[in-house]
XYZ file of C-alpha atoms in Angstrom:
606
model
C 109.089 117.754 91.726
C 110.676 121.087 92.462
C 110.112 120.677 96.146
C 112.577 117.782 96.244
C 116.329 118.119 95.977
C 119.096 115.600 96.220
C 121.921 116.665 98.475
C 125.084 117.855 96.762
C 127.804 115.264 96.636
C 129.871 117.301 99.111
C 133.163 116.417 97.475
C 135.991 115.828 99.934
C 137.948 118.704 98.445
C 135.472 121.347 99.608
C 136.626 123.809 102.295
C 136.079 122.454 105.790
C 135.866 118.852 104.609
C 138.969 116.829 105.331
C 140.284 114.546 102.644
C 139.830 110.821 103.143
C 142.890 108.918 104.132
C 145.573 108.779 101.513
C 145.842 105.585 99.504
C 149.601 105.497 100.041
C 149.240 105.187 103.807
C 150.539 101.879 105.033
C 150.407 99.682 108.088
C 153.382 97.784 109.424
C 153.409 94.704 111.622
C 153.402 95.021 115.395
C 157.001 93.797 115.497
C 158.069 96.500 113.050
C 156.093 99.112 114.983
C 157.902 98.104 118.186
C 161.230 98.401 116.370
C 160.290 101.905 115.257
C 159.225 102.719 118.834
C 162.638 101.531 120.028
C 164.299 104.059 117.724
C 161.914 106.813 118.879
C 162.614 105.945 122.522
C 166.374 106.085 122.030
C 166.170 109.396 120.169
C 163.871 110.842 122.840
C 166.209 109.662 125.605
C 169.121 111.371 123.890
C 166.898 114.415 123.349
C 166.045 114.547 127.059
C 169.731 114.490 127.986
C 170.552 117.180 125.411
C 167.589 119.268 126.565
C 168.765 119.190 130.173
C 172.233 120.239 129.047
C 170.747 123.092 127.023
C 168.764 124.305 130.049
C 171.946 124.155 132.127
C 173.849 126.188 129.535
C 171.189 128.932 129.457
C 170.828 128.969 133.252
C 174.562 129.242 133.851
C 174.854 132.032 131.305
C 171.877 134.061 132.557
C 172.255 133.366 136.289
C 175.949 132.773 136.929
C 177.603 134.479 133.972
C 179.605 131.419 132.926
C 179.550 128.881 130.118
C 178.816 125.364 131.335
C 176.508 122.506 130.402
C 176.342 121.150 133.967
C 173.688 122.190 136.456
C 172.051 120.143 139.214
C 168.547 121.551 139.618
C 168.088 119.672 142.915
C 170.794 121.686 144.686
C 170.019 125.189 145.952
C 172.390 127.798 144.578
C 173.788 130.964 146.068
C 172.275 134.265 144.875
C 173.056 135.237 141.289
C 176.392 136.905 140.694
C 174.471 139.639 138.851
C 172.684 140.728 142.027
C 169.507 142.703 141.434
C 170.253 142.793 137.714
C 168.954 139.201 137.583
C 165.620 141.005 137.258
C 166.446 141.350 133.536
C 167.155 137.660 133.014
C 163.574 136.397 132.471
C 162.741 139.502 130.416
C 165.596 138.976 127.958
C 164.937 135.263 127.709
C 161.216 135.866 127.262
C 161.670 138.250 124.337
C 163.795 135.686 122.494
C 161.204 132.986 123.202
C 158.385 135.109 121.786
C 160.407 135.674 118.612
C 161.127 131.956 118.153
C 157.540 130.897 118.787
C 155.956 133.626 116.690
C 158.135 133.145 113.613
C 158.867 129.416 113.577
C 156.363 127.288 115.554
C 153.326 128.781 117.354
C 152.618 125.271 118.722
C 155.702 125.627 120.935
C 153.994 128.260 123.093
C 152.677 127.189 126.495
C 153.000 123.894 128.279
C 152.926 121.575 125.280
C 150.733 118.662 126.349
C 147.437 120.227 125.123
C 149.013 120.612 121.677
C 149.978 116.936 121.712
C 146.444 115.925 122.753
C 145.031 118.151 120.014
C 147.257 116.412 117.470
C 146.021 112.998 118.640
C 142.314 113.770 118.519
C 141.961 116.505 115.902
C 145.017 116.415 113.610
C 145.333 112.698 112.843
C 148.521 112.494 114.883
C 150.362 115.069 112.773
C 152.957 117.292 114.474
C 155.484 119.227 112.443
C 159.047 117.987 112.879
C 160.489 121.440 113.463
C 158.321 121.800 116.573
C 160.836 119.558 118.374
C 163.706 121.940 117.628
C 161.826 125.164 118.339
C 160.265 123.737 121.514
C 163.672 122.658 122.811
C 165.228 126.081 122.204
C 162.244 128.080 123.471
C 161.732 125.997 126.604
C 165.437 125.927 127.463
C 165.490 129.720 127.215
C 162.329 130.071 129.302
C 163.410 127.688 132.058
C 167.067 128.715 132.086
C 166.357 132.445 132.189
C 163.895 132.159 135.078
C 160.331 131.495 133.885
C 158.498 129.416 136.490
C 157.788 126.418 134.248
C 158.854 122.772 134.055
C 160.955 120.748 131.652
C 158.701 117.687 131.325
C 156.047 119.336 129.101
C 158.638 120.343 126.511
C 160.283 116.924 126.372
C 156.828 115.324 126.026
C 156.137 117.576 123.039
C 159.643 116.988 121.669
C 159.252 113.199 121.919
C 155.780 113.389 120.390
C 157.041 115.521 117.508
C 159.845 113.037 116.852
C 157.415 110.106 116.837
C 154.894 111.893 114.623
C 157.494 113.215 112.179
C 159.101 109.791 111.884
C 155.694 108.193 111.176
C 154.806 110.871 108.616
C 158.048 110.351 106.704
C 157.323 106.650 106.219
C 153.588 107.370 105.703
C 152.151 105.194 108.466
C 148.401 104.950 108.989
C 146.740 107.291 111.453
C 146.485 104.827 114.344
C 150.128 103.793 114.031
C 151.162 107.432 113.773
C 149.265 108.192 116.985
C 150.885 105.175 118.649
C 154.408 106.377 117.835
C 153.485 109.911 118.894
C 152.302 108.603 122.265
C 155.358 106.377 122.577
C 157.542 109.462 122.131
C 155.576 111.318 124.788
C 155.835 108.471 127.294
C 159.537 108.111 126.540
C 160.043 111.818 127.201
C 158.507 111.813 130.641
C 160.202 108.507 131.544
C 163.640 109.856 130.634
C 163.030 113.179 132.401
C 162.034 111.704 135.778
C 163.615 108.217 135.517
C 160.107 106.741 135.808
C 159.489 104.096 133.106
C 156.163 102.920 134.537
C 154.996 106.499 134.969
C 155.876 107.217 131.334
C 153.839 104.250 130.131
C 150.841 105.211 132.246
C 151.047 108.839 131.121
C 150.798 107.793 127.484
C 147.948 105.352 128.179
C 145.980 107.543 130.580
C 146.401 110.986 129.011
C 147.025 110.473 125.297
C 146.074 107.135 123.766
C 142.394 106.672 122.843
C 142.909 102.913 122.668
C 144.534 100.526 125.141
C 145.499 97.253 123.500
C 148.583 95.219 122.678
C 149.086 97.111 119.449
C 149.358 100.432 121.318
C 150.681 99.271 124.698
C 153.718 97.307 123.525
C 155.293 100.100 121.407
C 154.870 102.544 124.295
C 156.552 100.119 126.711
C 159.451 99.597 124.315
C 159.940 103.346 123.804
C 159.807 104.243 127.497
C 162.163 101.399 128.389
C 164.673 102.541 125.783
C 164.468 106.193 126.863
C 164.862 105.295 130.533
C 167.906 103.163 129.780
C 169.536 105.982 127.811
C 168.772 108.407 130.638
C 170.191 106.126 133.313
C 173.387 105.538 131.343
C 174.019 109.224 130.581
C 172.478 110.917 133.651
C 172.525 108.271 136.369
C 170.282 105.619 137.939
C 169.154 107.664 140.940
C 165.500 108.654 141.354
C 164.437 112.223 140.614
C 164.450 113.117 144.335
C 166.489 111.696 147.183
C 164.272 110.733 150.113
C 165.860 109.926 153.442
C 164.348 107.105 155.471
C 160.719 108.188 155.869
C 158.510 105.752 157.700
C 154.799 106.355 157.502
C 153.075 105.568 160.733
C 150.206 103.835 158.952
C 152.590 101.253 157.502
C 151.880 99.284 160.662
C 148.707 100.855 162.023
C 146.102 103.210 160.644
C 144.569 105.436 163.267
C 141.752 107.962 163.127
C 144.001 111.013 163.121
C 146.129 109.616 160.296
C 142.976 109.048 158.247
C 141.695 112.558 158.959
C 145.062 114.061 158.020
C 145.242 112.350 154.638
C 141.605 113.092 153.863
C 142.046 116.785 154.682
C 145.257 116.979 152.660
C 143.577 115.336 149.677
C 140.652 117.753 149.810
C 143.013 120.704 150.183
C 145.039 119.609 147.140
C 141.833 119.197 145.120
C 140.850 122.798 145.859
C 144.400 123.927 145.087
C 144.341 122.104 141.727
C 141.064 123.844 140.875
C 142.584 127.218 141.790
C 145.650 126.457 139.657
C 143.492 125.602 136.627
C 141.264 128.652 137.014
C 144.181 131.036 137.516
C 145.969 129.631 134.460
C 142.845 130.197 132.359
C 142.582 133.772 133.644
C 146.216 134.477 132.779
C 146.125 132.803 129.359
C 142.940 134.678 128.459
C 143.963 137.951 130.104
C 147.458 138.645 128.782
C 146.476 138.686 125.069
C 143.858 141.336 125.900
C 146.418 143.722 127.389
C 147.510 146.739 125.322
C 150.491 146.279 123.024
C 151.707 143.147 121.257
C 153.148 139.774 122.189
C 156.494 141.318 123.106
C 155.176 143.990 125.466
C 152.805 141.511 127.107
C 155.676 139.090 127.657
C 157.944 141.808 129.025
C 155.262 142.763 131.544
C 154.773 139.158 132.706
C 158.481 138.385 132.901
C 159.067 141.623 134.819
C 156.727 140.252 137.497
C 158.836 137.064 137.659
C 162.069 139.075 137.818
C 160.687 141.216 140.618
C 159.717 138.116 142.601
C 163.241 136.725 142.174
C 164.848 139.926 143.445
C 162.509 140.398 146.412
C 162.738 136.758 147.561
C 166.533 136.775 147.242
C 166.795 139.925 149.344
C 164.343 138.582 151.948
C 165.387 134.904 152.181
C 168.662 134.561 150.290
C 167.171 132.509 147.451
C 164.873 133.279 144.500
C 162.789 130.092 145.060
C 160.063 130.528 142.393
C 162.058 130.574 139.146
C 162.783 127.582 136.936
C 161.718 124.012 137.636
C 161.871 124.374 141.432
C 163.435 120.981 142.152
C 165.830 122.489 144.713
C 162.874 123.644 146.803
C 161.261 120.206 146.655
C 164.535 118.546 147.643
C 165.033 121.010 150.519
C 161.570 120.105 151.832
C 162.319 116.373 151.588
C 165.606 116.990 153.429
C 163.641 118.907 156.117
C 165.587 122.102 155.453
C 162.355 123.991 154.711
C 159.833 123.432 157.494
C 158.370 126.846 158.376
C 154.637 126.754 157.626
C 154.437 130.473 156.829
C 157.282 130.418 154.308
C 155.986 127.232 152.685
C 152.511 128.702 152.279
C 154.021 131.877 150.805
C 156.072 129.878 148.309
C 152.969 127.908 147.319
C 151.058 131.107 146.506
C 153.961 132.815 144.748
C 154.797 129.756 142.625
C 151.187 129.447 141.494
C 151.169 133.098 140.447
C 154.621 132.864 138.853
C 153.769 129.759 136.802
C 150.444 131.051 135.543
C 151.928 134.463 134.720
C 154.826 132.810 132.879
C 152.547 130.662 130.739
C 149.990 133.399 130.285
C 152.502 135.891 128.897
C 154.011 133.448 126.419
C 156.693 131.332 128.097
C 157.369 127.817 126.838
C 157.473 125.094 129.473
C 155.496 122.467 131.364
C 153.134 122.449 134.330
C 154.106 119.022 135.707
C 157.121 120.259 137.689
C 155.235 123.308 139.013
C 152.461 120.918 140.100
C 155.029 118.877 142.031
C 156.338 122.095 143.612
C 152.849 123.259 144.577
C 151.979 119.871 146.064
C 155.234 119.687 148.012
C 154.923 123.180 149.521
C 151.218 122.805 150.259
C 151.648 119.350 151.807
C 154.618 120.447 153.868
C 152.833 123.590 155.069
C 149.826 121.473 156.039
C 152.021 119.061 158.008
C 153.822 121.915 159.758
C 150.517 123.452 160.795
C 148.644 120.187 161.505
C 150.583 119.440 164.673
C 148.434 121.900 166.582
C 145.083 120.241 165.794
C 146.167 116.669 164.893
C 149.044 116.002 167.284
C 148.947 112.215 166.841
C 148.612 112.096 163.064
C 152.276 111.240 162.619
C 152.422 113.430 159.512
C 156.027 114.498 158.928
C 156.859 117.365 156.580
C 158.620 115.169 153.975
C 155.856 112.544 153.918
C 153.130 115.180 153.556
C 155.125 116.826 150.764
C 155.294 113.554 148.822
C 151.568 112.948 149.256
C 150.833 116.528 148.225
C 152.958 116.141 145.088
C 150.976 113.110 143.939
C 147.624 114.670 144.814
C 148.324 117.930 142.945
C 149.572 116.138 139.834
C 146.728 113.613 139.832
C 144.033 116.208 140.390
C 145.431 118.829 138.027
C 146.300 116.611 135.058
C 143.603 113.970 135.509
C 146.276 111.252 135.401
C 145.577 109.698 138.785
C 147.296 106.377 138.107
C 150.223 108.205 136.545
C 150.602 110.392 139.634
C 150.491 107.475 142.079
C 153.020 105.359 140.202
C 155.351 108.226 139.283
C 155.655 109.546 142.814
C 156.357 106.020 144.025
C 159.068 105.656 141.352
C 160.553 109.048 142.229
C 160.791 108.217 145.946
C 160.939 104.383 145.888
C 159.239 104.005 149.261
C 156.401 101.474 149.110
C 154.908 102.671 152.392
C 153.780 105.764 150.518
C 151.235 103.929 148.368
C 148.221 103.807 150.713
C 148.224 107.468 151.810
C 148.959 108.576 148.244
C 145.999 106.608 146.869
C 143.676 108.150 149.468
C 144.866 111.693 148.855
C 144.970 111.437 145.045
C 141.477 109.947 144.842
C 140.007 112.665 147.043
C 141.917 115.454 145.315
C 140.817 114.300 141.856
C 137.211 113.978 143.023
C 137.158 117.456 144.556
C 138.762 119.023 141.483
C 136.300 117.298 139.175
C 133.390 118.501 141.294
C 134.666 122.076 141.006
C 135.750 122.006 137.348
C 135.216 119.105 134.973
C 138.220 119.868 132.759
C 141.863 119.181 133.614
C 144.702 121.655 133.241
C 145.429 120.000 129.880
C 141.928 119.784 128.406
C 140.522 123.140 129.503
C 142.730 124.972 126.990
C 141.423 122.786 124.161
C 137.821 123.189 125.237
C 138.147 126.929 124.672
C 138.989 126.092 121.042
C 135.884 123.955 120.767
C 137.991 120.761 120.848
C 136.584 118.417 123.460
C 138.703 115.495 124.620
C 136.844 112.321 125.727
C 136.989 111.922 129.499
C 136.870 108.148 129.330
C 139.109 106.031 127.137
C 137.357 103.412 125.048
C 138.906 100.510 123.191
C 139.104 101.611 119.577
C 140.785 104.326 117.584
C 137.676 104.961 115.485
C 136.713 107.390 118.264
C 139.509 109.678 117.037
C 137.583 110.115 113.789
C 135.533 113.245 113.332
C 131.943 113.275 112.126
C 132.993 114.430 108.656
C 135.240 111.370 108.290
C 132.398 108.832 108.404
C 129.228 110.721 107.477
C 127.199 109.854 104.381
C 127.253 112.773 102.013
C 124.187 111.802 99.960
C 120.742 112.335 101.413
C 117.340 113.647 100.359
C 116.018 117.104 101.223
C 112.213 117.264 101.121
C 110.063 120.276 101.853
C 107.399 119.977 104.523
C 104.119 119.115 102.789
C 105.717 116.638 100.391
C 103.894 113.322 100.176
C 105.551 110.014 100.803
C 104.925 108.966 97.223
C 106.767 112.015 95.855
C 109.625 111.740 98.341
C 110.304 108.063 97.717
C 109.658 107.698 93.984
C 111.165 110.964 92.750
C 114.609 109.909 93.928
C 114.127 106.289 92.796
C 115.318 105.172 96.214
C 114.582 102.006 98.143
C 114.639 103.494 101.614
C 118.452 103.532 101.905
C 118.904 107.292 102.187
C 118.041 109.619 105.028
C 115.488 112.351 104.408
C 115.936 115.873 105.829
C 112.603 117.675 106.073
C 112.800 121.469 105.768
C 110.477 124.440 105.772
C 111.683 127.760 104.316
C 115.308 126.785 104.804
C 114.861 125.684 108.418
C 115.392 122.103 109.519
C 112.117 120.462 110.551
C 113.481 117.017 111.287
C 115.214 113.885 110.061
C 113.917 110.558 108.838
C 116.698 107.932 109.169
C 117.309 105.459 106.344
C 115.603 102.079 106.514
C 112.726 103.654 108.412
C 110.059 101.666 106.530
C 108.869 104.554 104.370
C 109.367 102.682 101.117
C 106.709 100.129 102.081
C 104.533 102.832 103.672
C 104.578 104.842 100.446
C 103.016 101.905 98.625
C 100.046 101.624 100.985
C 99.597 105.260 102.104
C 101.206 107.419 99.386
C 99.422 110.637 100.365
C 100.823 110.865 103.900
C 103.161 113.816 104.464
C 106.845 113.255 105.221
C 106.896 115.455 108.332
C 104.724 112.902 110.105
C 107.658 110.490 110.137
C 110.482 112.643 111.468
C 112.141 111.526 114.698
C 110.821 113.199 117.836
C 114.238 114.334 119.062
C 116.681 115.533 116.444
C 120.455 115.091 116.855
C 122.617 117.767 115.234
C 126.429 117.787 115.385
C 129.248 119.785 113.837
C 131.420 118.252 111.126
C 134.485 118.437 113.417
C 132.846 116.794 116.438
C 134.449 113.528 117.523
C 132.488 110.315 117.099
C 132.494 109.892 120.874
C 130.331 113.029 121.138
C 128.050 111.884 118.292
C 127.617 108.499 119.974
C 126.737 110.116 123.298
C 124.048 112.306 121.706
C 122.564 109.468 119.665
C 122.315 107.341 122.799
C 120.887 110.176 124.907
C 118.154 110.965 122.360
C 117.716 107.368 121.182
C 117.970 108.533 117.596
C 118.678 106.515 114.483
C 120.826 109.122 112.730
C 122.426 112.540 113.205
C 122.483 115.616 110.991
C 126.021 116.956 110.427
C 126.528 120.642 109.629
C 129.437 122.951 109.055
C 129.561 126.342 110.766
C 129.472 127.993 114.143
C 125.899 129.306 114.200
C 122.471 127.706 114.433
C 122.346 125.471 111.348
C 119.990 125.779 108.428
C 119.457 123.311 105.610
C 122.150 124.923 103.469
C 124.702 124.194 106.236
C 124.104 120.432 106.241
C 127.061 118.496 104.851
C 126.055 114.922 105.659
C 124.235 112.396 107.802
C 125.731 109.922 110.277
C 123.741 106.724 110.218
C 124.186 103.487 112.100
C 125.407 101.992 108.853
C 128.183 104.612 108.658
C 129.115 103.978 112.298
C 129.317 100.235 111.689
C 131.580 100.838 108.692
C 133.907 103.038 110.815
C 134.118 100.374 113.529
C 134.754 97.580 111.032
C 137.410 99.587 109.178
C 139.280 100.188 112.447
C 139.270 96.515 113.409
C 142.435 94.517 112.938
C 142.877 90.823 113.690
């Protein structure tokens, strides 16, 4: 029987195979989980306030040469007291950021949200606690010294790290750890923008793989607590002050209004695609430049410094550095209405943000997306009067619509964008045009590139994030978590009698058929071979392999395995470890319908 081999046991301790869940993991009641989320929300709210103060301290030191923790990002400042020497500000800050990230927490590099998503889907919700500290310091230095990034990505990662670290300390189960992580993320964005509903939707739409009472309620509690802390310590006002803007379609909806919002939505969809592609180019291109992380960062930050100096000399303001809220507010106040300048700021901000993130800055892309949408929408409105004179599209209203469309299209969080922009402006008349523009922008972006600005970075690592959210956390599991590690390997030419009797099996194990080390096919368990071997023992095993074979990597998510099994109508999937075309020696297990049922049942909780 030398042609038959039983599969190795594939012990969980082998390299590349993740250990099964620890026996000391525990689950707490929903009430207890909500209480923990309340603590996370309060801590994140306090963290958001402290983070803003830290940004203000760095900005005042680098830009104004004074020590102060107060800085209103919505108010345009006079030119830096350092004059053209402000060119050095982003360079100095960038070098310190590279040092912090390189030596203490590489996860703190970039815009943060992809790392949080990666932790949810590929790291069992685990984020190191020190990431919160390093991310806060690195992002405050980046934003305060002039890098063209936002503050919401960092506070999302900070809140997520707090939630994850807290859950790890008390050894919560994976799904409860992911819930607290997401609650921290939602709390962060709610406290940053004073948008509790937007924070909840962000967690549900972008992060959580399950939407149910057991995940929804803790997120609501955390975001409510963080928002309350923010309103007490920062103030109850919305993120942007909007003077009385009345949309013409609040009462009537004419043809030119419809055309204007459709065109603006399409334009924002193309702009979101360009933003994603340019960010990929920068993030892939800077590491390939000569030198090391420090020289690459110095080069990128020198570009930002040069932009600041040139814009200040030309227009009296640097415009593209930092979070850019003062520019957005100036547009809403109708102090920036020139189409040419607005279009220029749109292009320069896109370059500045992608260069900043590409060369190693730490900060978010949410605020830059708002900036890009505001400048693009305002420029469109300023120019649209010549060809749509009766559209009734004012610069502030178009800016608000553009903000929502850019955020929704770029991040993929369309509901988040609609609700957040409404919360930030508090004008209900905005809802209809925003829905139209966001839907079109998201559709155009998806037609041009299927990944969002968050998921495209992870796809380059081979980590695919499900586009649609299902209803159970078993989809977070990887193939190696649920696969059956015992199976039969039979050489082509083996008879049914030899294959079934030699292993003393009753048709409960899958059979992998191989020829000279190559995979010929798979016979799923319970395929009827046991009975067939009694009546036709001389038939060869290769006659019973499935027509279309499903092969997946050990780190593939179950959502991907499910999709392939459904597409090929297969009864089981071969799981291998490695990056190249698999051979029999690379097989580590089989995913059967029995294993899938066990994973679903184990995740169920009544």
